[in-house]
Coordinates of C-alpha atoms and ligand atoms in Angstrom, one line a residue:
M69 CA -18.4 20.3 36.5
S70 CA -16.0 19.3 33.7
L71 CA -13.1 17.0 34.5
A72 CA -9.8 16.5 32.7
L73 CA -7.9 13.2 32.9
Y74 CA -4.4 13.0 31.6
G75 CA -2.7 10.1 29.8
I76 CA -0.4 9.7 26.8
G77 CA -1.6 10.8 23.4
V78 CA -0.7 8.1 20.9
S79 CA -2.7 9.2 17.9
K80 CA -3.3 12.8 17.1
G81 CA -6.7 14.6 16.6
V82 CA -9.9 15.4 18.5
A83 CA -13.0 13.3 18.9
I84 CA -16.2 14.3 20.6
G85 CA -18.9 11.8 21.4
N86 CA -20.6 9.4 23.8
V87 CA -18.4 7.1 25.7
Y88 CA -18.7 3.3 25.7
I89 CA -17.0 1.7 28.6
I90 CA -15.3 -1.7 28.4
S91 CA -13.8 -3.8 31.2
H92 CA -11.9 -7.0 31.0
E93 CA -11.5 -7.4 34.7
P94 CA -12.1 -11.0 35.8
L95 CA -15.2 -11.8 38.0
E96 CA -14.6 -12.3 41.7
I97 CA -16.2 -15.7 42.3
S98 CA -16.9 -17.0 45.9
E99 CA -17.8 -20.4 47.1
Y100 CA -20.8 -21.0 49.3
C101 CA -22.2 -24.3 50.7
L102 CA -25.7 -25.5 49.9
S103 CA -27.8 -27.9 51.9
E104 CA -28.7 -31.1 50.1
E105 CA -32.3 -30.1 49.4
H106 CA -31.2 -27.0 47.5
L107 CA -28.8 -28.8 45.1
G108 CA -31.6 -29.6 42.6
E109 CA -32.5 -25.9 42.4
E110 CA -28.8 -25.0 41.9
V111 CA -28.5 -27.4 39.0
A112 CA -31.7 -25.9 37.5
R113 CA -30.2 -22.5 37.9
F114 CA -27.0 -23.6 36.2
E115 CA -29.0 -25.2 33.3
T116 CA -31.0 -22.0 32.8
A117 CA -27.7 -20.0 32.6
L118 CA -26.4 -22.4 30.0
A119 CA -29.5 -21.9 27.9
V120 CA -29.3 -18.1 28.3
A121 CA -25.6 -18.2 27.3
S122 CA -26.5 -20.1 24.1
E123 CA -29.2 -17.7 23.3
Q124 CA -26.9 -14.7 23.8
L125 CA -24.2 -16.2 21.5
R126 CA -26.7 -17.1 18.8
H127 CA -28.0 -13.5 18.9
I128 CA -24.5 -12.1 18.6
R129 CA -23.6 -14.5 15.7
D130 CA -26.7 -13.5 13.7
R131 CA -25.6 -9.9 13.9
V132 CA -22.0 -10.4 13.0
P133 CA -21.0 -8.1 10.1
T134 CA -19.6 -9.9 7.1
D135 CA -16.0 -9.1 7.5
R136 CA -13.3 -10.8 5.5
T137 CA -10.5 -10.0 7.9
V138 CA -11.7 -12.1 10.8
D139 CA -13.8 -15.1 11.0
I140 CA -15.9 -14.0 13.9
A141 CA -18.8 -16.3 13.2
A142 CA -16.5 -19.3 13.4
F143 CA -15.2 -18.0 16.7
I144 CA -18.7 -17.8 18.1
D145 CA -19.7 -21.2 16.7
A146 CA -16.8 -22.7 18.6
H147 CA -18.1 -21.1 21.8
L148 CA -21.6 -22.5 21.1
L149 CA -20.1 -25.9 20.6
M150 CA -18.5 -25.7 24.0
L151 CA -21.9 -25.0 25.5
E152 CA -23.0 -28.4 24.3
D153 CA -20.0 -30.2 25.5
G154 CA -20.4 -32.4 28.6
L155 CA -17.1 -31.0 30.0
L156 CA -18.9 -27.7 30.5
T157 CA -22.5 -28.9 30.8
K158 CA -22.3 -32.1 32.8
A159 CA -19.0 -32.0 34.8
P160 CA -20.0 -28.8 36.7
I161 CA -23.3 -30.5 37.8
D162 CA -21.3 -33.4 39.2
L163 CA -19.1 -30.9 41.0
I164 CA -22.2 -29.2 42.5
Y165 CA -23.4 -32.5 43.9
E166 CA -20.0 -33.6 45.0
H167 CA -18.9 -30.4 46.8
Q168 CA -22.4 -29.2 47.6
C169 CA -21.4 -25.8 46.3
N170 CA -22.8 -23.0 44.1
A171 CA -22.8 -23.3 40.3
E172 CA -20.4 -20.4 39.9
W173 CA -17.8 -22.2 42.1
A174 CA -18.3 -25.5 40.3
L175 CA -17.7 -23.8 37.0
K176 CA -14.6 -22.1 38.4
M177 CA -13.2 -25.5 39.5
Q178 CA -14.1 -27.2 36.1
C179 CA -12.5 -24.2 34.2
E180 CA -9.3 -24.7 36.2
N181 CA -9.3 -28.4 35.3
L182 CA -9.7 -27.7 31.6
V183 CA -7.2 -25.0 31.5
Q184 CA -4.6 -27.3 33.1
R185 CA -5.4 -29.9 30.4
F186 CA -5.0 -27.4 27.6
E187 CA -1.7 -26.2 29.1
A188 CA -0.3 -29.7 28.9
I189 CA -0.8 -29.7 25.1
E190 CA 2.3 -28.9 23.1
D191 CA 0.5 -27.4 20.1
P192 CA 0.3 -23.6 20.7
Y193 CA -3.0 -23.3 18.8
L194 CA -4.7 -25.9 20.9
Q195 CA -3.1 -24.4 24.0
A196 CA -4.6 -21.0 23.0
R197 CA -8.1 -22.7 23.1
K198 CA -8.1 -22.4 26.9
E199 CA -8.9 -18.7 26.4
D200 CA -12.1 -19.7 24.7
V201 CA -13.0 -21.9 27.6
K202 CA -12.4 -19.0 30.0
H203 CA -14.5 -16.7 27.8
V204 CA -17.4 -19.1 27.8
V205 CA -17.2 -19.8 31.5
T206 CA -17.1 -16.1 32.3
R207 CA -20.2 -15.6 30.2
I208 CA -22.1 -18.3 32.2
Q209 CA -20.8 -17.0 35.5
R210 CA -22.0 -13.5 34.7
I211 CA -25.4 -14.8 33.8
L212 CA -25.5 -16.7 37.1
R213 CA -24.5 -13.7 39.0
G214 CA -27.0 -11.5 37.2
S215 CA -24.2 -9.0 36.5
P216 CA -24.5 -7.1 33.4
D217 CA -21.8 -8.1 30.9
P218 CA -19.5 -5.1 30.6
T219 CA -17.1 -7.1 28.5
F220 CA -17.1 -6.0 24.9
D221 CA -19.4 -7.9 22.7
F222 CA -18.3 -6.7 19.3
A223 CA -21.5 -7.6 17.5
E224 CA -24.0 -6.7 20.1
A225 CA -23.3 -3.1 20.7
N226 CA -23.9 -0.3 18.3
L227 CA -20.6 1.5 18.4
A228 CA -20.9 3.9 15.5
N229 CA -19.6 7.4 16.5
T230 CA -18.8 6.3 20.0
I231 CA -15.6 6.7 22.0
I232 CA -14.2 3.5 23.5
L233 CA -12.9 3.8 27.1
A234 CA -11.4 0.5 28.3
D235 CA -9.0 -0.8 30.9
D236 CA -7.0 -2.3 28.1
L237 CA -7.5 -3.3 24.5
S238 CA -5.5 -6.1 22.8
P239 CA -4.6 -5.7 19.1
A240 CA -7.2 -8.5 18.6
D241 CA -10.0 -6.4 20.2
T242 CA -8.9 -3.3 18.2
I243 CA -9.3 -5.2 14.9
L244 CA -12.7 -6.4 15.9
M245 CA -13.8 -2.8 16.5
Q246 CA -12.2 -1.2 13.5
H247 CA -15.2 -1.4 11.2
H248 CA -17.7 -0.1 13.7
G249 CA -17.2 3.6 13.0
I250 CA -15.6 4.2 16.4
T251 CA -14.2 7.8 16.7
A252 CA -11.5 7.4 19.4
F253 CA -9.9 5.0 21.8
A254 CA -8.8 5.7 25.4
T255 CA -7.3 3.1 27.6
E256 CA -6.0 2.9 31.2
Y257 CA -3.0 0.8 30.2
G258 CA -0.8 0.6 27.1
G259 CA 2.3 2.3 25.6
V260 CA 3.0 4.6 22.7
T261 CA 4.1 1.8 20.4
S262 CA 1.9 -0.9 21.6
H263 CA 0.2 -2.5 18.7
T264 CA -3.2 -1.1 19.7
A265 CA -1.7 2.4 19.5
I266 CA -0.3 1.6 16.1
L267 CA -3.7 0.3 14.9
A268 CA -5.4 3.5 16.1
R269 CA -2.9 5.6 14.2
S270 CA -3.4 3.6 11.1
L271 CA -7.2 4.0 11.4
G272 CA -6.5 7.7 11.7
I273 CA -8.5 8.1 14.9
P274 CA -7.4 9.9 18.1
A275 CA -6.2 7.7 20.9
I276 CA -4.9 8.0 24.4
V277 CA -3.3 5.3 26.6
G278 CA -2.1 5.2 30.2
L279 CA -5.2 7.0 31.6
R280 CA -4.8 5.3 34.9
R281 CA -8.1 4.7 36.9
A282 CA -10.1 6.8 34.5
R283 CA -13.2 4.6 34.4
P284 CA -14.6 5.4 37.8
Y285 CA -14.8 9.1 36.9
I286 CA -16.6 8.6 33.6
Q287 CA -20.2 7.5 33.2
P288 CA -21.3 5.2 30.4
N289 CA -22.8 7.2 27.5
E290 CA -21.5 10.5 28.9
I291 CA -20.2 13.1 26.3
V292 CA -16.4 13.3 26.4
I293 CA -13.7 15.0 24.3
V294 CA -10.6 13.0 23.4
D295 CA -7.7 15.2 22.6
G296 CA -5.2 12.7 21.2
T297 CA -2.6 15.4 20.6
R298 CA -2.4 16.5 24.2
G299 CA -3.3 13.2 25.7
V300 CA -6.3 14.4 27.6
I301 CA -9.9 13.2 28.0
L302 CA -12.4 15.8 29.1
A303 CA -15.6 14.5 30.7
N304 CA -18.7 16.6 31.0
P305 CA -17.2 19.6 29.0
D306 CA -18.9 23.0 29.2
Q307 CA -20.3 24.7 26.1
R308 CA -17.2 26.9 25.7
T309 CA -14.8 24.0 25.7
L310 CA -17.0 22.1 23.3
S311 CA -17.1 24.9 20.8
D312 CA -13.3 25.4 21.1
Y313 CA -12.7 21.8 20.3
R314 CA -15.2 21.8 17.5
R315 CA -13.3 24.7 16.0
Q316 CA -10.1 22.7 16.4
Q317 CA -11.6 19.7 14.7
K318 CA -12.5 21.9 11.7
E319 CA -9.0 23.3 11.5
D320 CA -7.5 19.8 11.7
K321 CA -9.8 18.7 8.9
S322 CA -8.9 21.6 6.6
Y323 CA -5.1 21.0 7.4
R324 CA -5.6 17.4 6.3
T325 CA -7.5 18.3 3.2
G326 CA -4.8 20.8 2.3
L327 CA -2.1 18.1 2.4
I328 CA -3.8 16.3 -0.5
K329 CA -2.0 18.6 -2.9
T330 CA 1.3 16.9 -2.0
K331 CA -0.2 13.6 -3.2
S332 CA 0.8 14.1 -6.9
V333 CA 4.3 15.5 -6.3
P334 CA 7.3 13.2 -5.8
A335 CA 9.0 12.9 -2.4
K336 CA 12.2 14.9 -2.9
T337 CA 14.1 17.2 -0.6
L338 CA 14.7 20.9 -1.4
N339 CA 18.3 20.1 -2.4
G340 CA 17.0 17.5 -4.9
T341 CA 17.5 14.2 -3.1
P342 CA 14.7 11.7 -4.0
I343 CA 13.3 9.9 -1.0
S344 CA 11.4 6.6 -1.2
L345 CA 8.2 6.8 0.8
H346 CA 6.2 3.6 1.4
V347 CA 3.2 2.7 3.5
N348 CA 2.7 0.2 6.4
I349 CA -0.4 -1.9 6.3
E350 CA -2.0 -4.6 8.4
F351 CA -4.7 -5.9 6.1
P352 CA -5.6 -6.0 2.4
E353 CA -8.5 -3.8 3.5
D354 CA -6.0 -1.0 4.1
M355 CA -5.3 -0.7 0.4
P356 CA -7.9 2.1 -0.3
A357 CA -6.1 4.2 2.3
V358 CA -2.8 3.6 0.5
E359 CA -4.3 4.6 -2.8
R360 CA -5.9 7.7 -1.3
V361 CA -2.5 9.1 -0.4
G362 CA -0.7 7.8 -3.5
G363 CA 1.7 5.5 -1.7
Q364 CA 4.7 4.4 -3.7
G365 CA 4.4 0.8 -2.4
I366 CA 4.1 -1.1 0.8
G367 CA 7.2 -1.0 3.0
L368 CA 5.7 -3.2 5.7
Y369 CA 2.8 -5.6 5.5
R370 CA 2.3 -7.0 9.0
T371 CA 0.8 -10.4 8.3
E372 CA 0.3 -11.6 11.9
F373 CA -3.1 -9.9 11.9
L374 CA -4.3 -12.7 9.6
F375 CA -3.8 -15.0 12.5
M376 CA -5.9 -13.2 15.1
N377 CA -9.5 -13.8 16.3
R378 CA -9.9 -17.2 14.8
Q379 CA -9.8 -20.8 15.6
E380 CA -7.3 -22.2 13.1
P381 CA -4.2 -20.6 11.6
P382 CA -4.6 -19.5 7.9
D383 CA -3.6 -22.1 5.4
E384 CA -1.4 -21.5 2.3
E385 CA -4.3 -20.6 0.1
E386 CA -5.7 -18.1 2.5
H387 CA -2.3 -16.4 2.9
L388 CA -2.0 -16.3 -0.9
D389 CA -5.5 -14.9 -1.3
A390 CA -4.6 -12.0 1.1
Y391 CA -1.3 -11.3 -0.7
K392 CA -3.0 -11.4 -4.1
R393 CA -5.5 -8.8 -3.1
V394 CA -2.7 -6.5 -2.0
I395 CA -0.6 -7.1 -5.1
Q396 CA -3.6 -6.5 -7.4
A397 CA -4.4 -3.2 -5.6
L398 CA -0.8 -2.1 -6.0
K399 CA -0.8 -2.4 -9.8
G400 CA 2.9 -3.1 -10.2
K401 CA 4.2 -1.2 -7.1
P402 CA 6.3 -3.2 -4.7
V403 CA 5.2 -4.8 -1.4
T404 CA 7.4 -6.1 1.5
I405 CA 5.6 -8.9 3.1
R406 CA 6.8 -9.5 6.7
T407 CA 6.5 -13.0 8.0
L408 CA 4.4 -13.4 11.1
D409 CA 5.4 -11.6 14.2
L410 CA 3.2 -13.2 16.8
G411 CA 4.1 -13.2 20.5
A412 CA 4.6 -10.4 23.1
D413 CA 1.5 -8.2 22.9
K414 CA 0.3 -9.7 19.6
Q415 CA -1.3 -13.0 20.7
V416 CA -3.6 -15.1 18.5
V417 CA -6.4 -14.7 21.0
D418 CA -6.9 -12.4 24.0
S419 CA -4.4 -13.4 26.6
R420 CA -5.3 -11.2 29.5
F421 CA -6.9 -14.1 31.3
H422 CA -3.7 -16.1 31.6
E423 CA -4.1 -16.5 35.4
G424 CA -1.4 -18.8 36.6
S425 CA 0.5 -19.2 33.4
I426 CA 3.5 -16.9 33.7
V427 CA 5.6 -15.8 30.8
T428 CA 8.0 -13.5 32.6
N429 CA 9.2 -11.5 29.7
P430 CA 7.1 -12.2 26.6
A431 CA 8.8 -9.5 24.5
L432 CA 12.1 -11.3 25.1
G433 CA 10.5 -14.7 24.6
L434 CA 9.3 -17.0 21.8
R435 CA 8.2 -14.3 19.4
A436 CA 8.3 -13.7 15.6
V437 CA 11.1 -15.7 13.8
R438 CA 11.8 -17.6 17.0
L439 CA 8.3 -18.9 17.1
C440 CA 8.2 -19.5 13.4
L441 CA 11.4 -21.7 13.5
K442 CA 10.0 -23.6 16.4
E443 CA 6.5 -24.0 15.0
Q444 CA 7.2 -24.6 11.4
Q445 CA 3.7 -25.8 10.7
L446 CA 2.7 -22.1 11.1
F447 CA 5.6 -20.8 9.1
K448 CA 5.9 -23.0 6.1
P449 CA 2.4 -22.3 4.6
Q450 CA 3.2 -18.6 4.8
L451 CA 6.6 -19.0 3.2
R452 CA 5.1 -21.0 0.4
A453 CA 2.4 -18.4 -0.1
I454 CA 4.9 -15.5 -0.2
L455 CA 7.0 -17.4 -2.7
R456 CA 4.0 -18.1 -4.9
A457 CA 2.9 -14.4 -4.5
S458 CA 6.3 -13.4 -5.8
A459 CA 5.2 -14.7 -9.3
L460 CA 2.4 -12.2 -9.3
G461 CA 4.0 -8.9 -8.6
K462 CA 7.0 -7.1 -7.0
V463 CA 7.3 -8.9 -3.7
Q464 CA 10.0 -8.9 -1.1
M465 CA 10.1 -11.1 2.0
M466 CA 11.1 -9.7 5.4
I467 CA 11.9 -11.6 8.6
P468 CA 11.1 -9.9 12.0
M469 CA 13.1 -10.0 15.2
V470 CA 16.3 -11.6 13.8
C471 CA 19.0 -11.6 16.4
E472 CA 21.7 -13.8 14.9
L473 CA 22.9 -15.1 11.6
S474 CA 21.8 -18.7 12.3
E475 CA 18.2 -17.6 12.1
I476 CA 18.7 -16.2 8.7
L477 CA 20.4 -19.3 7.5
Q478 CA 17.7 -21.6 8.9
V479 CA 15.0 -19.5 7.2
K480 CA 16.9 -19.6 3.9
K481 CA 17.3 -23.4 4.2
I482 CA 13.5 -23.8 4.6
I483 CA 13.0 -21.4 1.6
A484 CA 15.3 -23.5 -0.5
E485 CA 13.4 -26.7 0.3
I486 CA 10.1 -25.0 -0.5
R487 CA 11.5 -23.7 -3.8
T488 CA 12.3 -27.3 -4.8
E489 CA 8.8 -28.5 -3.8
L490 CA 7.2 -25.7 -5.8
R491 CA 9.3 -26.5 -8.8
Q492 CA 8.3 -30.2 -8.6
K493 CA 4.7 -29.1 -8.5
S494 CA 5.2 -26.6 -11.4
L495 CA 4.1 -23.8 -9.2
E496 CA 5.6 -20.4 -10.2
F497 CA 7.7 -18.1 -8.0
D498 CA 10.3 -15.4 -8.5
P499 CA 13.7 -17.1 -7.9
N500 CA 15.2 -13.6 -7.3
M501 CA 12.6 -12.4 -4.8
P502 CA 14.6 -10.1 -2.4
F503 CA 15.0 -11.5 1.1
G504 CA 15.5 -9.0 3.9
I505 CA 15.4 -8.6 7.7
M506 CA 14.1 -6.1 10.3
V507 CA 16.8 -4.4 12.3
E508 CA 14.9 -4.2 15.6
V509 CA 17.1 -6.1 18.0
P510 CA 20.1 -3.9 18.9
A511 CA 22.5 -6.8 18.1
M512 CA 21.4 -6.5 14.4
A513 CA 22.1 -2.7 14.3
I514 CA 25.5 -3.2 15.8
C515 CA 26.3 -6.1 13.5
T516 CA 24.7 -4.9 10.3
D517 CA 28.1 -5.0 8.6
L518 CA 28.4 -8.7 9.4
I519 CA 24.9 -9.6 8.3
V520 CA 24.6 -7.7 5.0
P521 CA 26.3 -10.4 2.9
Y522 CA 23.4 -12.8 3.6
I523 CA 20.5 -10.5 2.8
D524 CA 19.2 -8.2 0.1
F525 CA 17.7 -5.4 2.2
L526 CA 17.0 -4.2 5.7
S527 CA 14.3 -2.2 7.5
I528 CA 14.7 -0.6 10.8
G529 CA 11.9 -1.3 13.3
T530 CA 12.3 1.5 15.8
N531 CA 9.3 0.3 18.0
D532 CA 11.2 -2.7 19.1
L533 CA 14.7 -1.2 18.7
I534 CA 13.8 1.5 21.2
Q535 CA 12.1 -1.1 23.5
Y536 CA 15.2 -3.3 23.5
T537 CA 17.8 -0.6 23.6
L538 CA 16.3 1.3 26.5
A539 CA 15.0 -1.8 28.2
I540 CA 11.4 -0.5 28.4
D541 CA 8.3 -2.6 27.6
R542 CA 6.7 -0.8 24.7
S543 CA 3.2 -1.7 26.0
D544 CA 3.7 -0.7 29.6
E545 CA 2.5 2.9 30.3
A546 CA 4.5 2.9 33.6
V547 CA 7.8 3.2 31.7
N548 CA 6.4 5.4 28.9
Y549 CA 8.3 8.4 30.2
L550 CA 11.5 6.6 29.2
Y551 CA 10.3 5.9 25.6
N552 CA 12.5 8.2 23.6
P553 CA 13.4 7.9 19.9
S554 CA 15.9 10.7 20.2
H555 CA 18.0 9.0 22.9
P556 CA 21.6 9.2 21.7
A557 CA 21.9 5.4 22.0
V558 CA 19.0 4.8 19.7
L559 CA 20.3 7.4 17.2
R560 CA 23.8 5.9 17.2
L561 CA 22.4 2.5 16.5
I562 CA 20.3 3.8 13.6
K563 CA 23.3 5.7 12.2
M564 CA 25.5 2.6 12.6
S565 CA 23.1 0.4 10.7
L566 CA 22.5 3.0 8.0
E567 CA 26.2 3.4 7.4
A568 CA 27.0 -0.3 7.3
A569 CA 24.1 -1.0 4.9
N570 CA 25.0 2.0 2.6
K571 CA 28.7 0.9 2.6
A572 CA 27.6 -2.6 1.4
N573 CA 25.2 -1.1 -1.1
K574 CA 22.2 -2.8 0.5
P575 CA 18.9 -0.9 0.5
I576 CA 17.8 0.1 4.0
S577 CA 14.6 1.6 5.1
M578 CA 12.8 2.5 8.3
C579 CA 9.2 1.1 9.0
G580 CA 9.0 1.7 12.8
E581 CA 6.7 4.5 14.1
M582 CA 9.6 6.9 14.4
A583 CA 9.5 7.3 10.6
S584 CA 5.8 8.3 10.8
D585 CA 6.5 10.9 13.5
S586 CA 6.7 14.4 12.1
R587 CA 9.2 15.5 14.8
Y588 CA 11.9 13.1 13.7
V589 CA 11.8 13.3 9.9
R590 CA 14.5 15.9 9.5
L591 CA 16.7 14.2 12.1
L592 CA 16.4 10.9 10.2
L593 CA 17.2 12.6 6.9
G594 CA 20.2 14.1 8.7
L595 CA 21.3 10.7 9.9
G596 CA 21.2 9.5 6.3
L597 CA 17.9 7.7 6.0
R598 CA 16.5 7.9 2.4
S599 CA 13.7 5.4 2.6
F600 CA 10.7 5.7 4.9
S601 CA 7.7 3.4 5.4
V602 CA 4.9 5.2 7.3
N603 CA 1.3 4.7 8.3
P604 CA -1.2 5.9 5.7
E605 CA -2.5 8.6 8.0
S606 CA 0.9 10.3 8.3
Y607 CA 2.0 9.7 4.7
L608 CA 1.2 13.1 3.2
E609 CA 2.4 15.1 6.3
I610 CA 5.7 13.2 6.2
K611 CA 6.0 13.8 2.5
Q612 CA 5.3 17.5 3.0
I613 CA 8.1 17.7 5.6
I614 CA 10.6 15.9 3.4
N615 CA 9.8 18.2 0.5
D616 CA 10.3 21.3 2.7
S617 CA 13.7 20.0 4.0
N618 CA 17.2 20.8 2.8
I619 CA 19.5 17.9 3.9
N620 CA 22.6 20.2 3.7
G621 CA 21.2 22.3 6.5
L622 CA 20.4 19.3 8.7
K623 CA 23.8 17.8 9.1
H624 CA 25.1 20.3 11.6
F625 CA 22.1 19.8 13.9
T626 CA 22.3 16.0 13.6
K627 CA 26.0 16.0 14.5
K628 CA 25.2 18.1 17.6
I629 CA 22.3 15.9 18.7
L630 CA 24.5 12.8 18.4
E631 CA 27.0 14.4 20.8
T632 CA 24.5 15.7 23.3
N633 CA 23.7 14.0 26.6
S634 CA 20.9 16.2 28.0
Q635 CA 17.4 15.5 26.8
D636 CA 16.4 19.2 27.2
D637 CA 19.3 20.2 24.9
I638 CA 18.2 17.5 22.4
A639 CA 14.7 18.8 22.5
E640 CA 15.9 22.3 21.8
L641 CA 18.1 21.2 18.9
L642 CA 15.2 19.2 17.4
E643 CA 12.9 22.2 17.7
A644 CA 15.5 24.4 15.9
M645 CA 15.9 21.8 13.3
N646 CA 12.2 21.6 12.7
A647 CA 11.6 25.3 12.7
Ligands
LIG297 C1 9.0 -2.2 14.8 O1 9.3 -2.9 15.8 O2 9.4 -1.0 14.7 C2 8.1 -2.7 13.8 C3 7.8 -2.0 12.7 O3 7.4 -3.9 14.0 P1 6.2 -4.1 15.0 O4 5.7 -2.7 15.5 O5 5.1 -4.8 14.3 O6 6.8 -4.9 16.1
LIG298 MG1 8.8 -5.0 15.7

């Protein structure tokens, strides 16, 4: 019998294929006491498990694809080194003898000790190493328990043409999977604008989040249909359903192929208003997708992905190398490089195993520019590299999560110091490189008029603006029902910011996902937006809508929507506007 499970569709389209199930749930470890004569056997069991863990890791490392975006081999090498370190090889043996306990329990105790030590270190990179310890310990414990490793081993599994069903996927996991030819993602947790959902959209594959408790109902390897448009996953589909969806896949494909004709025409409304239409990217490797759609430039380059799945933060040269690759591929078109926005759901390493360490509201915490100003050793190499990149092409620098003027002034002060250093070293940079900020904290939308004298441009980040305005965690599916780009409060903030920037003659764009959503393009045009930055997969569709729109006819609807309280009425007005 076929079964339909409902979640939230976050990336449109249909995928049909075998499912690969991933679980990150921690192992339940219990303690049991051993008599003295069995302790030697327990130690031998532990040592065998260590050898098997090394063997597994070497096997994975040898099969790692050469991938320039993440240094996976170095990641695994670090785990291998831990397997040779007395803290993980000798200390648990001492604990087995001391407590007369099983090896799994001894490892658990030792892991807790090590995690505590890492937590006491101030350096966030060294602190993050505790995640590696937990990964290695879990691997040994699974071997000891004889439990199959359901955790995703990115290099071990052949994932081409499979559909991933997971409890949750961090952006770091999603990056590791992106070159494996996966056809869809489905997760039990996660929100519409979680970074994993954004990555799925930019890969152009269907995705569903919030499929609560789906895994018990779906067998590994079973054929499933993922309908990312309706947010439904169908397990064990009958022949009729399968052929219906195959037909739909064909129609989608021919619709997408049809859009290619808009590639060569400029983005311009029916009444002749030119619209600037840029692309959002995460990696230099995204550039072929930008070329495919004929992007006018990069409106948002999210550089934090350069920091994920690795041991050390990138140095200045590595930053510069990545930026050079983007600049070269752009052949004179502009790029807005956003400084790193780590924190909240974008952690350098997988942070799901943070037992005991509680960051109550990570999205309101030390994130983006706040983290950069605190940890300047992460920030300065990037600023230097962006400045040096500005000598090579049309580069703008953008700062995320700004919430008050002092942050802008502090960043500018550091930039001024770096400029002096670069001059002293005769390193080139563009002294007029535009400097801008993201409008993604409501305070900045409300105060755009006060901030514009200090910056050259702005870009509205609706993903966070909606999260902070409506007080809903963007990666929590439990409050997804409240995620609403057309909420009057959100629209009023956008309008306020657009008007203040226009009045001051400062360019303002939108790079949040709302700009990539076909349902809101006309509303945004009606609100006065003239510059969009969208994911590559949506680019041609958004251009088509712009080119089919007459701004004069939109103002009346926009005004009415701004004055409407009921969501049903807003939905009706939007439908009429888009008809
Ligand atoms: C946003 O918040 O809208 C945005 C573009 O930034 P990010 O999604 O990377 O937080
Ligand atoms: Mg943001």
